[in-house]
Amino acid sequence: MLSQGHHHHQHDHSHDEPDAGRLVRIEQELLGKNNAYAMQNRAYFKEHNIFVLNLVSSPGAGKTTLLVETIKTLKDRIPIAVIEGDQQTEHDADRIRATGTPAVQINTGRACHLDAHGIGHAVMDLGAQDNSLLAIENVGNLVCPSSFDLGEAHKVVVLSVTEGDDKPLKYPDMFHAADLMLINKTDLLPYVDFDIERCIDYARRVNPDIQIIRLSSTQGENFSAWTDWLLAQMQALA
Amino acid sequence: MHELSLLENVREILESHAQSQNFAKVTRVTLEIGKLSCVEPEALRFGFDVVMQGSLAEGAELVITEASGIGLCRQCGRQSVIETLYDPCAECGCPYVDVVQGAEMKIKDLIVI
């Protein structure tokens, strides 16, 4: 410990003027605490062989419907649990529970994203099974959730064709952070002005490694490409 | 507005150093924010005074140094300055560039009494 009241020269200070204060080097990540919790979560998920996806999108891209259809397709093959993030209401968790799948709702209140600490608690509340799939549906927001590692294996960004095809350029951080982009609601392509090739080109400029699957959750078009991807990732991890 | 959560982290970090580094007041906080991070320096400035109220850093000066974005081209292997995550390589025009600098969000140092 340092003695009180006097500056000694082993301190890291830049000059000796008493009133100017001294310099303390910190060099610490602003998200260091979140990242530490995310590492804890990741270690827990690894130990219990829980495959975790963090689903992100703008509001209304179809994350909950995608999850409900995914659960219907896979629930007889693998145990699934869901963490739902919204600012308010239990609506989404109720939709998941209606399929017979356990779900915990996190209401973030005024916050615009889920964080790793909250996920750690939700996983305990949920009692997620070993060798299972855990889907985290993040708050509908293409900005803030991109910065917060939750301990997931992959971020999956859902973009629907009723949005603009230039979203990857408008919100590059999220497409940069995601490993997979699902282009959802492809059944509506004939009715909207959405250039799917342009969208893919934009996404690859932001993230050359991003994988892309086009599908329709409600009509089932190409839905198996998504569930196949999911099962293959789980197998690779196990 | 995750800038507010980030500022709350700043406050926690500097409070966690107060005892070990033996200080009671912070008069200046220097942050390094990369140009390609998704943080808006203006929003940090806007929220800083409010979040630091009642803390060791109440009334402290906020200095933000902005680290420029640097990308490494997947085609020609050269580095160039990029302003956005989707800028092409400035050397060869290839659209596929990996970020090597500019994503930082750090507290660099403090001036303390």
Coordinates of C-alpha atoms in Angstrom, one line a residue:
Chain A
M1 CA 0.0 0.0 0.0
L2 CA 1.1 3.6 -0.6
S3 CA 1.5 5.9 2.4
Q4 CA -1.1 8.6 2.8
G5 CA -0.5 12.2 1.9
H6 CA 2.8 12.1 0.1
H7 CA 3.7 11.4 -3.5
H8 CA 6.6 9.0 -3.9
H9 CA 8.5 8.7 -7.0
Q10 CA 7.6 5.1 -7.7
H11 CA 4.1 6.5 -8.6
D12 CA 3.3 6.7 -12.2
H13 CA 2.9 10.4 -12.4
S14 CA 3.8 12.8 -15.1
H15 CA 5.0 15.8 -13.2
D16 CA 5.5 17.1 -9.7
E17 CA 3.1 20.0 -9.5
P18 CA 1.1 19.2 -6.5
D19 CA -2.2 20.7 -7.6
A20 CA -2.2 19.4 -11.1
G21 CA -2.7 15.8 -10.0
R22 CA -1.0 12.8 -11.2
L23 CA -1.5 10.5 -14.2
V24 CA -2.8 7.0 -13.6
R25 CA -2.7 4.7 -16.6
I26 CA -5.7 2.4 -16.9
E27 CA -5.8 0.9 -20.4
Q28 CA -9.0 -1.0 -19.7
E29 CA -11.7 -2.0 -22.1
L30 CA -15.0 -0.2 -21.4
L31 CA -16.8 -3.5 -22.0
G32 CA -14.3 -5.4 -19.9
K33 CA -16.9 -6.3 -17.2
N34 CA -19.4 -7.5 -19.8
N35 CA -16.7 -9.5 -21.6
A36 CA -15.7 -11.2 -18.3
Y37 CA -19.3 -12.3 -17.7
A38 CA -19.5 -13.4 -21.3
M39 CA -16.4 -15.6 -20.8
Q40 CA -17.9 -17.1 -17.7
N41 CA -21.1 -17.9 -19.7
R42 CA -19.1 -19.4 -22.6
A43 CA -17.2 -21.6 -20.2
Y44 CA -20.5 -22.8 -18.6
F45 CA -22.0 -23.5 -22.0
K46 CA -19.0 -25.4 -23.1
E47 CA -18.9 -27.5 -20.0
H48 CA -22.6 -28.4 -20.4
N49 CA -22.5 -28.7 -24.2
I50 CA -25.1 -26.0 -24.7
F51 CA -25.1 -24.5 -28.2
V52 CA -26.1 -20.8 -27.9
L53 CA -27.3 -18.5 -30.6
N54 CA -27.8 -14.8 -30.2
L55 CA -30.5 -13.6 -32.6
V56 CA -30.5 -10.0 -33.5
S57 CA -32.5 -7.8 -35.9
S58 CA -34.5 -4.7 -36.1
P59 CA -38.0 -4.9 -34.5
G60 CA -40.4 -6.9 -36.7
A61 CA -37.9 -8.9 -38.8
G62 CA -39.5 -12.1 -37.6
K63 CA -37.2 -13.5 -34.9
T64 CA -40.0 -14.9 -32.7
T65 CA -41.8 -16.6 -35.6
L66 CA -38.5 -18.0 -36.8
L67 CA -37.9 -19.4 -33.3
V68 CA -41.4 -20.9 -33.0
E69 CA -41.0 -22.6 -36.4
T70 CA -37.5 -23.8 -35.5
I71 CA -38.8 -25.3 -32.3
K72 CA -41.6 -27.1 -34.1
T73 CA -39.1 -28.6 -36.5
L74 CA -36.4 -29.6 -34.0
K75 CA -38.1 -30.2 -30.6
D76 CA -38.3 -33.9 -31.0
R77 CA -34.6 -34.2 -31.9
I78 CA -33.0 -31.8 -29.4
P79 CA -33.8 -30.1 -26.1
I80 CA -34.4 -26.4 -26.7
A81 CA -34.7 -23.4 -24.4
V82 CA -35.2 -19.7 -25.1
I83 CA -34.3 -16.4 -23.5
E84 CA -36.4 -13.6 -24.7
G85 CA -35.2 -10.0 -24.5
D86 CA -37.6 -7.1 -24.8
Q87 CA -38.0 -3.7 -23.2
Q88 CA -41.4 -4.6 -21.9
T89 CA -44.0 -7.5 -21.8
E90 CA -44.0 -11.3 -21.7
H91 CA -45.6 -11.6 -25.1
D92 CA -42.7 -13.3 -26.8
A93 CA -41.9 -15.7 -24.0
D94 CA -45.6 -16.6 -24.0
R95 CA -45.4 -17.5 -27.7
I96 CA -42.4 -19.7 -27.1
R97 CA -44.0 -21.4 -24.0
A98 CA -47.1 -22.2 -26.1
T99 CA -44.9 -24.6 -28.1
G100 CA -44.1 -26.4 -24.8
T101 CA -40.5 -25.0 -24.7
P102 CA -39.1 -23.4 -21.6
A103 CA -38.6 -19.7 -21.9
V104 CA -37.4 -16.9 -19.7
Q105 CA -38.3 -13.3 -20.5
I106 CA -35.8 -10.5 -19.6
N107 CA -37.3 -7.1 -19.6
T108 CA -34.5 -4.6 -20.2
G109 CA -36.7 -1.6 -19.2
R110 CA -35.0 1.4 -20.7
A111 CA -31.9 -0.5 -21.8
C112 CA -31.6 -1.2 -25.5
H113 CA -29.7 -4.5 -25.3
L114 CA -29.1 -7.7 -23.3
D115 CA -25.9 -8.0 -21.4
A116 CA -23.8 -11.1 -20.4
H117 CA -24.6 -10.7 -16.7
G118 CA -28.4 -10.8 -17.2
I119 CA -27.9 -13.9 -19.5
G120 CA -26.0 -15.7 -16.7
H121 CA -28.9 -15.2 -14.3
A122 CA -31.5 -16.2 -17.0
V123 CA -29.6 -19.4 -17.7
M124 CA -29.8 -20.3 -14.0
D125 CA -33.6 -19.5 -13.9
L126 CA -34.2 -21.5 -17.0
G127 CA -32.3 -24.6 -15.8
A128 CA -31.1 -25.2 -19.4
Q129 CA -30.4 -28.9 -20.0
D130 CA -27.0 -30.3 -21.0
N131 CA -26.6 -31.1 -24.8
S132 CA -29.2 -28.6 -25.7
L133 CA -29.8 -25.6 -27.9
L134 CA -30.3 -22.2 -26.2
A135 CA -31.7 -19.4 -28.4
I136 CA -31.4 -15.9 -27.1
E137 CA -33.7 -13.5 -28.9
N138 CA -32.1 -10.1 -28.3
V139 CA -34.0 -6.8 -28.1
G140 CA -35.1 -5.6 -31.6
N141 CA -32.3 -3.1 -32.4
L142 CA -29.6 -3.2 -35.0
V143 CA -27.2 -1.0 -33.1
C144 CA -26.5 -1.6 -29.4
P145 CA -26.6 -5.4 -29.2
S146 CA -23.7 -5.6 -31.6
S147 CA -21.3 -4.5 -28.9
F148 CA -22.4 -6.9 -26.2
D149 CA -20.9 -10.4 -26.2
L150 CA -23.3 -12.7 -24.3
G151 CA -21.1 -15.8 -24.5
E152 CA -22.9 -17.1 -27.6
A153 CA -21.4 -19.4 -30.2
H154 CA -22.8 -17.2 -33.0
K155 CA -24.6 -14.0 -33.6
V156 CA -27.3 -14.5 -36.2
V157 CA -28.7 -11.4 -37.8
V158 CA -32.2 -11.6 -39.3
L159 CA -33.1 -9.2 -42.0
S160 CA -36.5 -9.3 -43.6
V161 CA -37.3 -8.3 -47.2
T162 CA -39.8 -5.8 -46.0
E163 CA -36.9 -3.7 -44.8
G164 CA -34.4 -1.9 -47.0
D165 CA -31.8 -4.0 -48.9
D166 CA -29.2 -1.4 -47.7
K167 CA -29.5 -2.2 -44.0
P168 CA -26.1 -3.9 -43.9
L169 CA -24.5 -0.6 -44.9
K170 CA -26.7 1.5 -42.7
Y171 CA -26.0 -0.6 -39.6
P172 CA -22.6 -2.1 -40.4
D173 CA -21.6 -3.0 -36.9
M174 CA -24.3 -5.7 -36.5
F175 CA -23.5 -7.3 -39.9
H176 CA -19.8 -7.1 -39.0
A177 CA -20.5 -8.9 -35.7
A178 CA -22.8 -11.6 -37.1
D179 CA -21.6 -15.0 -38.5
L180 CA -24.9 -15.7 -40.3
M181 CA -27.5 -13.5 -42.0
L182 CA -30.9 -14.9 -42.5
I183 CA -32.9 -13.1 -45.2
N184 CA -36.4 -13.7 -44.0
K185 CA -39.9 -13.4 -45.5
T186 CA -38.7 -14.3 -49.0
D187 CA -42.3 -15.2 -49.8
L188 CA -43.0 -11.4 -49.9
L189 CA -40.3 -10.7 -52.5
P190 CA -42.8 -10.2 -55.4
Y191 CA -44.5 -7.5 -53.5
V192 CA -41.6 -5.4 -52.3
D193 CA -38.7 -3.4 -53.8
F194 CA -35.9 -5.5 -52.3
D195 CA -32.8 -6.4 -54.3
I196 CA -31.6 -9.6 -52.6
E197 CA -28.3 -9.7 -54.6
R198 CA -27.5 -6.1 -53.7
C199 CA -28.3 -6.9 -50.0
I200 CA -25.9 -9.9 -50.1
D201 CA -23.2 -7.8 -51.8
Y202 CA -23.5 -5.1 -49.1
A203 CA -23.4 -7.6 -46.3
R204 CA -20.2 -9.2 -47.7
R205 CA -18.5 -5.8 -48.0
V206 CA -19.1 -5.3 -44.3
N207 CA -18.2 -8.9 -43.4
P208 CA -16.6 -11.0 -46.1
D209 CA -17.0 -14.2 -44.1
I210 CA -20.8 -13.8 -43.3
Q211 CA -22.8 -16.8 -44.2
I212 CA -26.2 -16.2 -45.8
I213 CA -29.5 -18.2 -45.9
R214 CA -32.7 -16.9 -47.6
L215 CA -35.9 -18.3 -46.2
S216 CA -39.5 -17.8 -45.2
S217 CA -40.4 -18.8 -41.7
T218 CA -44.2 -18.6 -42.3
Q219 CA -44.2 -20.4 -45.7
G220 CA -41.4 -22.8 -45.0
E221 CA -39.5 -21.9 -48.1
N222 CA -35.8 -23.1 -47.7
F223 CA -36.4 -23.4 -44.0
S224 CA -34.5 -26.7 -43.9
A225 CA -31.3 -24.8 -45.0
W226 CA -31.5 -23.0 -41.7
T227 CA -32.3 -26.0 -39.5
D228 CA -29.6 -28.0 -41.3
W229 CA -27.1 -25.2 -40.6
L230 CA -28.1 -25.3 -37.0
L231 CA -27.7 -29.1 -36.6
A232 CA -24.4 -29.1 -38.4
Q233 CA -23.0 -26.4 -36.1
M234 CA -24.2 -28.3 -33.1
Q235 CA -22.6 -31.4 -34.3
A236 CA -19.3 -29.6 -35.0
L237 CA -19.3 -28.4 -31.5
A238 CA -20.1 -31.7 -29.8
Chain B
M1 CA -28.3 4.7 -26.2
H2 CA -25.7 2.2 -25.0
E3 CA -23.4 5.2 -24.5
L4 CA -25.0 5.5 -21.1
S5 CA -24.2 1.9 -20.2
L6 CA -20.6 2.5 -21.3
L7 CA -20.3 5.6 -19.2
E8 CA -21.6 3.7 -16.2
N9 CA -18.8 1.2 -16.9
V10 CA -16.3 4.1 -16.9
R11 CA -17.6 5.2 -13.5
E12 CA -17.3 1.7 -12.1
I13 CA -13.8 1.2 -13.5
L14 CA -12.4 4.4 -12.1
E15 CA -14.1 3.8 -8.7
S16 CA -12.5 0.3 -8.7
H17 CA -9.0 1.9 -9.1
A18 CA -9.5 4.6 -6.4
Q19 CA -8.3 2.4 -3.5
S20 CA -5.5 0.5 -5.1
Q21 CA -4.1 3.6 -6.8
N22 CA -4.8 5.8 -3.8
F23 CA -6.8 8.7 -5.1
A24 CA -10.0 10.5 -4.0
K25 CA -10.8 12.6 -7.0
V26 CA -10.5 12.4 -10.7
T27 CA -10.0 15.6 -12.6
R28 CA -9.6 14.3 -16.1
V29 CA -10.7 11.1 -17.9
T30 CA -9.1 10.1 -21.3
L31 CA -11.0 7.6 -23.4
E32 CA -9.8 6.1 -26.6
I33 CA -12.6 5.4 -29.0
G34 CA -11.9 3.8 -32.4
K35 CA -13.5 5.3 -35.5
L36 CA -15.0 1.9 -36.3
S37 CA -16.5 1.3 -32.9
C38 CA -20.2 1.8 -32.7
V39 CA -19.9 4.6 -30.2
E40 CA -20.6 8.1 -30.9
P41 CA -18.1 10.5 -29.1
E42 CA -20.7 13.3 -29.1
A43 CA -23.2 11.1 -27.2
L44 CA -20.4 10.2 -24.6
R45 CA -19.7 13.9 -24.1
F46 CA -23.4 14.6 -23.8
G47 CA -23.9 12.0 -21.0
F48 CA -20.6 12.2 -19.2
D49 CA -21.3 15.0 -16.7
V50 CA -24.7 13.4 -15.8
V51 CA -23.3 9.9 -15.2
M52 CA -20.3 11.2 -13.3
Q53 CA -22.4 13.3 -10.9
G54 CA -21.9 12.1 -7.3
S55 CA -18.8 10.1 -8.2
L56 CA -15.1 10.6 -7.8
A57 CA -15.1 12.1 -11.3
E58 CA -17.8 14.7 -10.8
G59 CA -16.9 17.8 -12.7
A60 CA -13.9 16.0 -14.4
E61 CA -12.8 16.9 -17.9
L62 CA -13.5 14.3 -20.6
V63 CA -10.9 13.9 -23.3
I64 CA -11.6 11.5 -26.2
T65 CA -8.9 10.4 -28.5
E66 CA -10.1 8.9 -31.7
A67 CA -8.1 6.0 -33.1
S68 CA -8.4 5.9 -36.9
G69 CA -9.7 2.9 -38.8
I70 CA -7.1 0.7 -40.5
G71 CA -8.0 -2.2 -42.8
L72 CA -6.0 -5.1 -44.1
C73 CA -6.9 -6.0 -47.7
R74 CA -7.7 -9.7 -48.4
Q75 CA -6.5 -9.4 -52.0
C76 CA -3.3 -7.3 -52.0
G77 CA -2.4 -7.7 -48.3
R78 CA -1.7 -4.0 -47.8
Q79 CA -3.1 -1.8 -45.0
S80 CA -5.0 1.4 -45.6
V81 CA -7.1 3.9 -43.7
I82 CA -10.8 3.1 -43.8
E83 CA -13.6 5.4 -42.6
T84 CA -16.3 2.7 -42.4
L85 CA -16.6 -1.1 -42.1
Y86 CA -17.5 -1.3 -45.8
D87 CA -14.8 0.9 -47.3
P88 CA -12.8 -0.9 -50.0
C89 CA -9.0 -1.2 -49.9
A90 CA -7.6 2.2 -50.8
E91 CA -4.6 0.5 -52.5
C92 CA -6.3 -1.9 -54.9
G93 CA -10.1 -1.3 -54.5
C94 CA -10.9 -4.8 -53.3
P95 CA -14.1 -4.7 -51.3
Y96 CA -13.0 -7.3 -48.7
V97 CA -11.0 -5.7 -46.0
D98 CA -10.4 -6.9 -42.4
V99 CA -10.3 -4.4 -39.5
V100 CA -6.9 -4.2 -37.8
Q101 CA -7.5 -1.0 -35.9
G102 CA -10.4 1.3 -35.0
A103 CA -12.7 -0.9 -32.9
E104 CA -11.2 0.3 -29.6
M105 CA -13.3 1.4 -26.7
K106 CA -11.0 2.0 -23.8
I107 CA -10.2 4.1 -20.7
K108 CA -6.6 5.1 -21.3
D109 CA -5.7 7.2 -18.3
L110 CA -6.9 9.5 -15.5
I111 CA -5.6 12.6 -13.9
V112 CA -6.2 12.1 -10.2
I113 CA -5.7 14.0 -6.9

